Each structure stands twice: as C-alpha cells, then as structure tokens.
C-alpha cells in the first residue's frame, strides 16, 4: 500500500465551527477547506439533515503543524469520541506547557504533565469537545 495515508475525520455534532476556532487559538490550526451543507452542489437526501443544519459544516480540512485532519458537524447534534487519542508531539517543554494548558481549558486532565522514560514532559487530557489528547515533548536526538 505505497503512498497510503490515514487521516483522522472528526464529527463534532453541531460544534465543528466552534472546535475549529478553538484549535486555531490553542494549536495554530490552519483551515484549508471549509464547506457548509448549504454550499453543497447536491442536496442531501430528504430527512438526512437535522432541521437547521444547513449552516453547519459539511466538510473541513485543517492542518496542525505537519498533520492534516478532517472534520464535519455530521448530520445531527451530539458526538461521541471514544477508543482513540490524538497524539501531539511538540519541540520544547515551554510549548508542551502552553499547548497542554490551552487544550485543558474547559476540558479534563487525565494525567498532568510529568517526566516519563520516553519524554521530559508527557500528559493526557480530554478537551472541551471530548477529543482525547496525549501530548509530549519530542525526544532529544542523540
């Protein structure tokens, strides 16, 4: 499977635009594609979209550092994220402290930042959108 790429696709159940704004501030996310349901060249099948979801995000692509993520509001309110974490590696302890604090704002810390055998700073949290994060400092090169 040469040239195969796996990219996370996140469904925010009506809060995608709010999440994008949050990740722009917290992580410097850069939005590359932004399409609302009402802008689609094709209408959705009858009953597929929840009422008042025309202005919600049908598809977006955004970059955080060198990684691309995709997201949407989906077709109805509510989302459930479980069984995975996004792992974020940053170059310095100062940056890991800043990013961890930003993502933890209105979220829940599972493991505060601490020294581990693989990183000088590692921590785990769930942000305000229920996305689980594992954050650490890049290992020093020998």
Coordinates of C-alpha atoms in Angstrom, one line a residue, residues 30-110:
X30 CA -4.9 26.5 9.6
X31 CA -8.2 25.8 7.8
X32 CA -7.7 24.7 4.2
X33 CA -11.2 23.6 3.1
X34 CA -14.4 24.9 4.6
X35 CA -17.8 23.8 3.1
X36 CA -21.2 24.3 4.7
X37 CA -24.1 21.9 4.0
X38 CA -26.0 24.8 2.2
X39 CA -23.0 25.2 -0.2
X40 CA -23.1 21.6 -1.4
X41 CA -23.7 21.3 -5.2
X42 CA -26.1 18.5 -4.4
X43 CA -29.0 18.5 -1.9
X44 CA -28.9 15.8 0.8
X45 CA -31.5 13.0 0.7
X46 CA -34.7 14.0 2.4
X47 CA -34.6 13.6 6.1
X48 CA -30.8 13.1 6.2
X49 CA -30.0 16.5 7.8
X50 CA -31.4 17.6 11.1
X51 CA -33.5 20.8 10.7
X52 CA -31.4 24.0 10.9
X53 CA -28.2 22.1 9.9
X54 CA -27.9 23.9 6.5
X55 CA -25.4 26.4 8.0
X56 CA -23.4 23.7 9.8
X57 CA -20.1 22.4 8.4
X58 CA -20.4 19.6 5.8
X59 CA -16.7 19.2 5.4
X60 CA -13.5 20.9 6.5
X61 CA -9.8 20.1 6.3
X62 CA -7.3 21.8 8.6
X63 CA -3.6 21.5 9.4
X64 CA -1.9 21.4 12.8
X65 CA 1.8 21.5 12.2
X66 CA 2.6 18.9 9.6
X67 CA -0.6 16.9 10.1
X68 CA -3.9 17.2 8.3
X69 CA -7.2 16.4 10.0
X70 CA -10.7 16.5 8.5
X71 CA -14.0 17.2 10.3
X72 CA -17.7 17.9 10.0
X73 CA -20.7 18.6 12.0
X74 CA -22.2 15.4 10.7
X75 CA -26.0 15.5 10.1
X76 CA -27.3 15.8 13.7
X77 CA -26.4 17.2 17.1
X78 CA -24.2 15.3 19.5
X79 CA -21.0 13.4 19.1
X80 CA -19.2 10.6 21.0
X81 CA -15.5 10.1 20.8
X82 CA -14.0 7.0 22.4
X83 CA -11.4 4.4 21.7
X84 CA -8.7 6.7 20.4
X85 CA -6.5 9.7 21.3
X86 CA -4.8 12.2 19.1
X87 CA -1.1 12.2 19.9
X88 CA 0.6 15.6 19.7
X89 CA 4.4 15.9 19.8
X90 CA 5.9 19.4 20.2
X91 CA 9.6 20.5 20.1
X92 CA 10.0 22.2 23.6
X93 CA 8.9 21.9 27.2
X94 CA 7.6 25.5 27.0
X95 CA 5.5 24.7 24.0
X96 CA 4.1 21.5 25.6
X97 CA 3.1 23.5 28.7
X98 CA 1.4 26.1 26.6
X99 CA -0.5 23.6 24.4
X100 CA -1.5 21.4 27.3
X101 CA -2.9 24.4 29.2
X102 CA -4.8 25.6 26.1
X103 CA -6.3 22.2 25.4
X104 CA -7.2 21.6 29.0
X105 CA -9.2 24.8 29.2
X106 CA -12.8 23.7 29.9
X107 CA -11.6 20.1 29.4
X108 CA -10.5 17.3 31.8
X109 CA -6.9 16.3 32.6
X110 CA -6.4 12.5 32.9

